[in-house]
Coordinates of C-alpha atoms in Angstrom, one line a residue:
Chain A
X139 CA 144.6 120.0 -53.1
X140 CA 147.9 118.3 -52.3
X141 CA 150.3 120.7 -54.0
X142 CA 149.5 123.8 -56.0
X143 CA 149.2 122.9 -59.7
X144 CA 148.9 119.2 -59.0
X145 CA 145.6 117.3 -59.1
X146 CA 144.9 114.9 -56.3
X147 CA 142.4 112.4 -57.8
X148 CA 141.3 111.3 -54.3
X149 CA 140.6 114.8 -53.0
X150 CA 137.1 114.7 -54.6
X151 CA 136.1 111.9 -52.2
X152 CA 136.8 113.9 -49.1
X153 CA 133.7 114.7 -47.1
X154 CA 133.8 118.3 -46.0
X155 CA 132.3 119.4 -42.7
X156 CA 130.0 122.4 -43.3
X157 CA 128.8 123.0 -39.8
X158 CA 128.5 121.0 -36.5
X159 CA 125.1 120.0 -35.3
X160 CA 124.9 117.8 -32.2
X161 CA 126.5 114.8 -30.4
X162 CA 125.1 111.3 -30.3
X163 CA 126.8 108.8 -28.0
X164 CA 130.1 110.7 -28.0
X165 CA 130.0 111.0 -31.8
X166 CA 129.6 114.4 -33.4
X167 CA 127.0 114.7 -36.1
X168 CA 127.9 117.4 -38.6
X169 CA 126.2 118.8 -41.7
X170 CA 128.5 117.8 -44.5
X171 CA 128.8 118.1 -48.2
X172 CA 127.7 114.4 -48.4
X173 CA 124.6 115.3 -46.4
X174 CA 123.9 118.3 -48.6
X175 CA 124.1 116.2 -51.8
X176 CA 121.9 113.5 -50.3
X177 CA 119.3 116.2 -49.5
X178 CA 119.6 117.6 -53.0
X179 CA 119.1 114.1 -54.4
X180 CA 116.1 113.5 -52.2
X181 CA 114.5 116.8 -53.2
X182 CA 115.2 116.4 -56.9
X183 CA 113.7 112.9 -56.7
X184 CA 110.7 114.4 -55.0
X185 CA 110.2 117.1 -57.6
X186 CA 110.6 114.5 -60.3
X187 CA 108.0 112.3 -58.7
X188 CA 105.5 115.2 -58.3
X189 CA 105.5 115.5 -62.0
X190 CA 104.1 112.0 -62.2
X191 CA 101.4 112.7 -59.7
X192 CA 98.9 114.3 -62.1
X193 CA 97.4 110.9 -62.4
X194 CA 95.9 111.5 -65.9
X195 CA 94.4 108.7 -67.9
X196 CA 96.3 110.0 -70.9
X197 CA 99.7 110.9 -69.4
X198 CA 101.9 113.8 -70.4
X199 CA 105.6 113.5 -71.1
X200 CA 106.7 113.9 -67.5
X201 CA 104.1 111.5 -66.2
X202 CA 105.2 109.0 -68.8
X203 CA 108.8 109.4 -67.6
X204 CA 107.9 108.8 -64.0
X205 CA 105.6 105.9 -64.9
X206 CA 108.5 104.5 -67.0
X207 CA 110.7 104.3 -63.9
X208 CA 107.9 102.9 -61.6
X209 CA 106.9 100.4 -64.3
X210 CA 110.5 99.4 -64.8
X211 CA 110.9 98.5 -61.1
X212 CA 107.4 97.0 -60.8
X213 CA 108.0 94.7 -63.7
X214 CA 111.4 93.7 -62.4
X215 CA 109.8 92.8 -59.0
X216 CA 107.1 90.9 -60.7
X217 CA 109.5 89.0 -62.9
X218 CA 111.9 88.1 -60.0
X219 CA 109.5 87.6 -57.1
X220 CA 106.0 87.3 -58.5
X221 CA 102.8 88.9 -57.3
X222 CA 104.1 88.9 -53.7
X223 CA 107.0 91.1 -54.7
X224 CA 104.6 94.1 -55.0
X225 CA 104.7 94.7 -51.3
X226 CA 108.5 95.3 -51.5
X227 CA 108.4 97.5 -54.6
X228 CA 108.4 100.8 -52.6
X229 CA 111.7 99.8 -50.9
X230 CA 113.4 98.6 -54.1
X231 CA 112.1 101.6 -56.0
X232 CA 113.4 104.0 -53.4
X233 CA 116.7 102.3 -53.4
X234 CA 117.1 102.4 -57.2
X235 CA 116.0 106.0 -57.6
X236 CA 118.1 107.2 -54.6
X237 CA 121.3 105.5 -55.8
X238 CA 120.6 106.5 -59.4
X239 CA 120.1 110.1 -58.4
X240 CA 123.2 110.2 -56.2
X241 CA 125.3 108.6 -59.0
X242 CA 124.1 111.1 -61.6
X243 CA 124.6 114.1 -59.3
X244 CA 128.2 113.0 -58.9
X245 CA 128.6 113.2 -62.6
X246 CA 126.8 116.5 -63.2
X247 CA 129.1 119.1 -64.7
X248 CA 128.3 121.5 -61.8
X249 CA 131.9 122.5 -61.7
X250 CA 131.1 124.9 -64.6
X251 CA 129.0 126.9 -62.1
X252 CA 131.6 126.8 -59.4
X253 CA 129.8 124.1 -57.4
X254 CA 131.8 120.9 -56.7
X255 CA 129.5 117.9 -56.9
X256 CA 130.2 115.0 -54.5
X257 CA 129.5 111.4 -55.3
X258 CA 127.8 110.2 -52.2
X259 CA 127.8 106.5 -53.4
X260 CA 131.6 106.5 -53.6
X261 CA 131.6 106.1 -49.8
X262 CA 131.3 102.6 -48.4
X263 CA 129.6 104.0 -45.3
X264 CA 126.7 104.9 -47.5
X265 CA 126.7 101.9 -49.8
X266 CA 127.4 99.7 -46.8
X267 CA 124.4 101.1 -44.9
X268 CA 122.1 100.5 -47.9
X269 CA 123.5 97.0 -48.4
X270 CA 123.1 96.1 -44.7
X271 CA 119.6 97.5 -44.8
X272 CA 118.7 95.3 -47.8
X273 CA 120.4 92.3 -46.1
X274 CA 118.5 92.9 -42.9
X275 CA 115.2 93.1 -44.7
X276 CA 116.0 89.8 -46.4
X277 CA 116.8 88.2 -43.1
X278 CA 113.8 89.6 -41.3
X279 CA 111.4 88.6 -44.2
X280 CA 113.0 85.2 -44.5
X281 CA 112.8 84.3 -40.8
X282 CA 109.4 85.9 -40.4
X283 CA 107.8 84.0 -43.2
X284 CA 109.6 80.6 -42.9
X285 CA 111.0 80.6 -39.4
X286 CA 113.9 78.2 -38.9
X287 CA 112.9 76.6 -42.2
X288 CA 114.7 79.5 -43.8
X289 CA 118.0 77.7 -43.1
X290 CA 117.0 75.2 -45.8
X291 CA 118.1 78.0 -48.2
X292 CA 121.6 76.6 -47.6
X293 CA 120.7 73.2 -49.0
X294 CA 119.7 73.7 -52.6
X295 CA 117.4 71.2 -54.4
X296 CA 119.1 68.1 -55.7
X297 CA 122.0 68.2 -53.3
X298 CA 123.4 64.6 -53.0
X299 CA 123.4 63.3 -49.4
X300 CA 127.2 62.7 -49.5
X301 CA 127.8 66.4 -50.2
X302 CA 125.6 67.6 -47.3
X303 CA 128.7 68.4 -45.2
X304 CA 130.1 70.8 -47.9
X305 CA 127.3 72.5 -49.8
X306 CA 125.6 74.3 -46.8
X307 CA 129.0 75.7 -45.9
X308 CA 129.6 77.1 -49.4
X309 CA 126.0 78.4 -49.5
X310 CA 126.4 80.0 -46.1
X311 CA 129.6 81.8 -47.1
X312 CA 128.0 83.0 -50.4
X313 CA 125.0 84.2 -48.4
X314 CA 127.1 86.1 -45.9
X315 CA 129.2 87.7 -48.6
X316 CA 126.1 89.3 -50.2
X317 CA 126.0 92.5 -48.2
X318 CA 129.8 93.0 -48.8
X319 CA 129.6 92.4 -52.5
X320 CA 126.5 94.6 -52.7
X321 CA 128.2 97.5 -50.9
X322 CA 131.7 97.1 -52.5
X323 CA 130.4 96.8 -56.1
X324 CA 128.7 100.2 -56.0
X325 CA 131.4 101.9 -54.0
X326 CA 134.3 100.6 -56.2
X327 CA 132.5 101.3 -59.5
X328 CA 131.8 104.9 -58.5
X329 CA 135.3 105.5 -57.0
X330 CA 137.1 104.0 -59.9
X331 CA 135.2 105.9 -62.6
X332 CA 135.7 109.2 -60.9
X333 CA 139.4 108.5 -60.2
X334 CA 139.9 107.7 -63.9
X335 CA 138.3 110.9 -65.0
X336 CA 140.5 112.9 -62.6
X337 CA 143.6 111.1 -63.8
X338 CA 142.9 112.0 -67.4
X339 CA 142.1 115.6 -66.4
X340 CA 145.5 115.8 -64.6
X341 CA 147.2 114.5 -67.7
X342 CA 145.9 117.6 -69.5
X343 CA 147.0 120.0 -66.8
X344 CA 150.4 118.4 -66.2
X345 CA 151.1 118.2 -70.0
X346 CA 150.3 121.9 -70.4
X347 CA 152.4 122.7 -67.5
X348 CA 155.4 120.9 -69.1
X349 CA 155.2 122.5 -72.5
X350 CA 152.5 123.5 -75.0
X351 CA 153.6 120.8 -77.5
X352 CA 153.3 118.1 -74.9
X353 CA 150.1 119.7 -73.6
X354 CA 148.5 119.4 -77.1
X355 CA 149.9 116.0 -77.8
X356 CA 148.7 114.6 -74.5
X357 CA 145.8 116.8 -73.9
X358 CA 143.8 116.2 -77.1
X359 CA 143.7 112.4 -76.8
X360 CA 143.1 112.7 -73.1
X361 CA 140.2 115.0 -73.7
X362 CA 138.7 112.7 -76.3
X363 CA 139.0 109.8 -73.9
X364 CA 137.4 111.8 -71.1
X365 CA 134.4 112.5 -73.3
X366 CA 134.0 108.8 -74.0
X367 CA 134.6 107.8 -70.4
X368 CA 132.0 110.4 -69.2
X369 CA 129.5 108.7 -71.4
X370 CA 130.6 105.3 -70.0
X371 CA 130.3 106.6 -66.5
X372 CA 126.7 107.7 -67.1
X373 CA 126.0 104.2 -68.2
X374 CA 127.7 102.8 -65.2
X375 CA 125.7 105.1 -62.9
X376 CA 122.5 103.6 -64.3
X377 CA 123.8 100.0 -64.4
X378 CA 125.1 100.1 -60.8
X379 CA 121.8 101.5 -59.5
X380 CA 120.0 98.8 -61.5
X381 CA 122.4 96.0 -60.3
X382 CA 121.9 97.1 -56.6
X383 CA 118.1 97.0 -57.1
X384 CA 118.1 93.8 -59.1
X385 CA 120.3 91.9 -56.6
X386 CA 118.1 93.2 -53.7
X387 CA 115.1 91.8 -55.5
X388 CA 116.8 88.5 -56.1
X389 CA 117.8 88.2 -52.5
X390 CA 114.2 89.1 -51.4
X391 CA 113.0 86.4 -53.8
X392 CA 115.1 83.9 -51.8
X393 CA 113.6 85.1 -48.6
X394 CA 110.0 85.1 -49.9
X395 CA 109.8 82.0 -52.1
X396 CA 112.7 80.0 -50.6
X397 CA 114.0 78.1 -53.7
Chain B
X1205 CA 141.7 107.2 -49.9
X1206 CA 139.5 109.6 -47.9
X1207 CA 136.8 106.9 -47.6
X1208 CA 139.1 105.0 -45.3
X1209 CA 141.3 107.7 -43.8
X1210 CA 138.2 109.8 -42.8
X1211 CA 136.7 106.7 -41.1
X1212 CA 139.1 107.4 -38.2
X1213 CA 137.5 110.8 -37.6
X1214 CA 134.8 110.4 -35.0
X1215 CA 132.2 112.7 -36.8
X1216 CA 132.5 111.0 -40.2
X1217 CA 130.6 107.7 -39.8
X1218 CA 128.0 109.2 -37.4
X1219 CA 127.3 112.0 -39.8
X1220 CA 127.1 109.8 -42.8
X1221 CA 124.8 107.2 -41.2
X1222 CA 122.6 109.9 -39.7
X1223 CA 122.1 111.7 -43.0
X1224 CA 121.7 108.7 -45.1
X1225 CA 119.1 107.4 -42.6
X1226 CA 117.3 110.7 -42.7
X1227 CA 117.4 111.2 -46.5
X1228 CA 116.8 107.6 -47.4
X1229 CA 114.0 107.6 -44.8
X1230 CA 112.4 110.6 -46.6
X1231 CA 112.8 108.9 -50.0
X1232 CA 111.3 105.6 -48.7
X1233 CA 108.4 107.0 -46.7
X1234 CA 107.5 110.0 -48.8
X1235 CA 108.3 108.8 -52.3
X1236 CA 108.4 105.0 -52.0
X1237 CA 105.4 104.6 -49.7
X1238 CA 103.6 107.8 -50.4
X1239 CA 103.8 108.5 -54.1
X1240 CA 104.7 105.2 -55.7
X1241 CA 101.5 103.4 -54.8
X1242 CA 99.4 106.3 -56.3
X1243 CA 101.4 106.2 -59.5
X1244 CA 101.1 102.4 -59.7
X1245 CA 97.4 102.7 -59.0
X1246 CA 97.1 105.2 -61.9
X1247 CA 99.0 102.8 -64.2
X1248 CA 96.8 99.8 -63.0
X1249 CA 93.6 101.8 -63.5
X1250 CA 94.8 102.7 -67.0
X1251 CA 95.7 99.1 -67.8
X1252 CA 92.3 98.0 -66.5
X1253 CA 90.5 100.7 -68.5
X1254 CA 92.3 99.7 -71.6
X1255 CA 91.6 96.0 -71.0
X1256 CA 87.9 96.8 -70.3
X1257 CA 87.6 99.0 -73.3
X1258 CA 89.2 96.3 -75.5
X1259 CA 86.8 93.7 -74.0
X1260 CA 83.8 96.0 -74.6
X1261 CA 85.0 96.6 -78.2
X1262 CA 85.4 92.9 -78.7
X1263 CA 81.9 92.2 -77.4
X1264 CA 80.5 95.0 -79.5
X1265 CA 82.2 93.5 -82.5
X1266 CA 80.7 90.1 -81.7
X1267 CA 77.2 91.7 -81.2
X1268 CA 77.6 93.5 -84.5
X1269 CA 78.6 90.1 -86.1
X1270 CA 75.5 88.4 -84.7
X1271 CA 73.3 91.3 -85.7
X1272 CA 74.7 91.2 -89.2
X1273 CA 74.2 87.4 -89.3
X1274 CA 70.6 87.8 -88.1
X1275 CA 70.1 90.6 -90.6
X1276 CA 71.5 88.4 -93.3
X1277 CA 69.2 85.5 -92.3
X1278 CA 66.2 87.9 -92.2
X1279 CA 67.0 89.3 -95.6
X1280 CA 67.5 85.8 -96.9
X1281 CA 64.2 84.7 -95.5
X1282 CA 62.4 87.7 -96.8
X1283 CA 64.0 87.3 -100.2
X1284 CA 62.9 83.7 -100.2
X1285 CA 59.4 84.7 -99.2
X1286 CA 59.3 87.3 -101.9
X1287 CA 60.5 84.8 -104.4
X1288 CA 57.9 82.3 -103.3
X1289 CA 55.2 85.0 -103.5
X1290 CA 56.3 85.8 -107.0
X1291 CA 56.3 82.2 -108.1
X1292 CA 53.0 81.6 -106.5
X1293 CA 51.5 84.6 -108.2
X1294 CA 53.1 83.5 -111.4
X1295 CA 51.7 80.0 -111.0
X1296 CA 48.3 81.4 -110.1
X1297 CA 48.3 83.7 -113.1
X1298 CA 49.4 80.9 -115.3
X1299 CA 46.6 78.7 -113.9
X1300 CA 44.1 81.4 -114.3
X1301 CA 45.2 82.1 -117.8
X1302 CA 45.1 78.4 -118.6
X1303 CA 41.6 78.1 -117.2
X1304 CA 40.5 81.2 -119.1
X1305 CA 42.1 79.9 -122.2
X1306 CA 40.4 76.5 -121.7
X1307 CA 37.1 78.2 -121.3
X1308 CA 37.6 80.4 -124.3
X1309 CA 38.8 77.4 -126.3
X1310 CA 35.7 75.6 -125.3
X1311 CA 33.5 78.5 -126.3
X1312 CA 35.4 78.9 -129.5
X1313 CA 35.1 75.2 -130.2
X1314 CA 31.4 75.5 -129.5
X1315 CA 31.1 78.4 -131.8
X1316 CA 33.2 76.7 -134.4
X1317 CA 31.1 73.5 -134.3
X1318 CA 27.9 75.6 -134.4
X1319 CA 29.3 77.6 -137.4
X1320 CA 30.4 74.3 -139.0
X1321 CA 26.9 72.9 -138.5
X1322 CA 25.5 76.2 -139.9
X1323 CA 27.8 75.9 -142.9
X1324 CA 26.9 72.3 -143.4
X1325 CA 23.2 73.1 -143.2
X1326 CA 23.7 76.0 -145.5
X1327 CA 25.6 73.8 -147.9
X1328 CA 23.0 71.2 -148.0
X1329 CA 20.3 73.7 -148.5
X1330 CA 22.4 75.4 -151.1
X1331 CA 23.0 72.1 -152.8
X1332 CA 19.3 71.4 -152.7
X1333 CA 18.7 74.8 -154.2
X1334 CA 21.4 74.2 -156.8
X1335 CA 19.7 70.9 -157.7
X1336 CA 16.3 72.5 -158.1
X1337 CA 17.7 75.5 -160.0
X1338 CA 19.8 73.2 -162.2
X1339 CA 16.8 71.0 -162.8
X1340 CA 14.8 74.1 -163.7
X1341 CA 17.6 75.4 -165.9
X1342 CA 18.0 71.9 -167.5
X1343 CA 14.2 71.6 -168.2
X1344 CA 14.2 75.1 -169.6
X1345 CA 17.2 74.4 -171.8
X1346 CA 15.7 71.1 -173.1
X1347 CA 12.4 72.9 -173.8
X1348 CA 14.1 75.7 -175.7
X1349 CA 16.4 73.4 -177.6
X1350 CA 14.1 70.6 -178.4
X1351 CA 10.7 71.9 -177.4
X1352 CA 10.1 68.8 -175.4
X1353 CA 8.5 69.3 -172.1
X1354 CA 10.4 67.5 -169.5
X1355 CA 8.7 66.7 -166.3
X1356 CA 10.1 68.4 -163.1
X1357 CA 10.7 65.0 -161.5
X1358 CA 12.6 63.7 -164.5
X1359 CA 14.8 66.8 -164.7
X1360 CA 15.5 66.6 -161.1
X1361 CA 16.6 62.9 -161.3
X1362 CA 18.8 63.7 -164.3
X1363 CA 20.5 66.6 -162.6
X1364 CA 21.0 64.5 -159.4
X1365 CA 22.6 61.8 -161.6
X1366 CA 25.0 64.3 -163.2
X1367 CA 25.9 66.1 -159.8
X1368 CA 26.4 63.0 -157.7
X1369 CA 28.1 61.1 -160.5

């Protein structure tokens, strides 16, 4: 907290050190709130998936839910890449579920129980890591499958010969921007949504601090807006996870099918 | 913005990368590589089972159709056979009846002609008797009325002339 009685909308993004662990190459590695919530997300995901492992012919509700998620990603991979995309479904599925779980945990109303949730995906170190991982896989798969022919990605079909000096440059730039756009989109969407909610919350607190009349006049519409924005943020949590997975699958399609 | 300001602290990036590597590694290897293929296999097995069952149902339906068709043909054939047998029997019965009728007709015709012949014979003999009786009666009448004795031959000729015009 910046000052007593004031809400700092950025404070929620601070990673708190919980305890030190060890040093790697001069850098200290600590157990942090971010680490804790990532572990929670991984465990929740694991528990969720265990419910889908009954492998019944006629599935129960939980199994249907799990199979709904796997089927969603499988069909997306099949639609965007084709049968060869099946090999990469585990990676894209892990990415989608991990990001979705982290986004949703960040929105969970755990403050009611005295626990402050932390949105791991609001940090570009995390989104950047995942984006670079996706980009690296695209590069490795592309060069491994097509060798130097992979560079023909920068010359789209039907490029007129007199534009050959320009189009590859544009394509190269758009290709190199991919990991940044991938990382920034998720980080910005998560950060902006949470800042917005904190700002509206601070309106209520500041209004009440000024006078009860102002507090009611400002607080009630702010609260109504916050309810709506919370719903919107849930949508954004799903959409951003989906967009990350979708773009990864589209980039993988470039690397696998090359045009 | 802590995302940027904390970047300056030496523990921040190392801890973040270490933990995301560890947790995402767990998610990828345990969940993505370990659990997802099994769930997908379950879904595939179910889809295949549904497709197989549908194909089996379709083939069973087709078999039922052909069975029904053959049954229908069989029943048609047996109905036709039955109808033929009935008409044959009817024809045979009609022919037999005709034959018997013809035979009976012939017998009846024989009997009729024999009876007619008998009747004709009886009539001629009756006629002859009538002639002789009439001649006798006439000669008796003449004898009683006139007392003239008429010869039998004369009386007979006279009666014949009256009877035959």
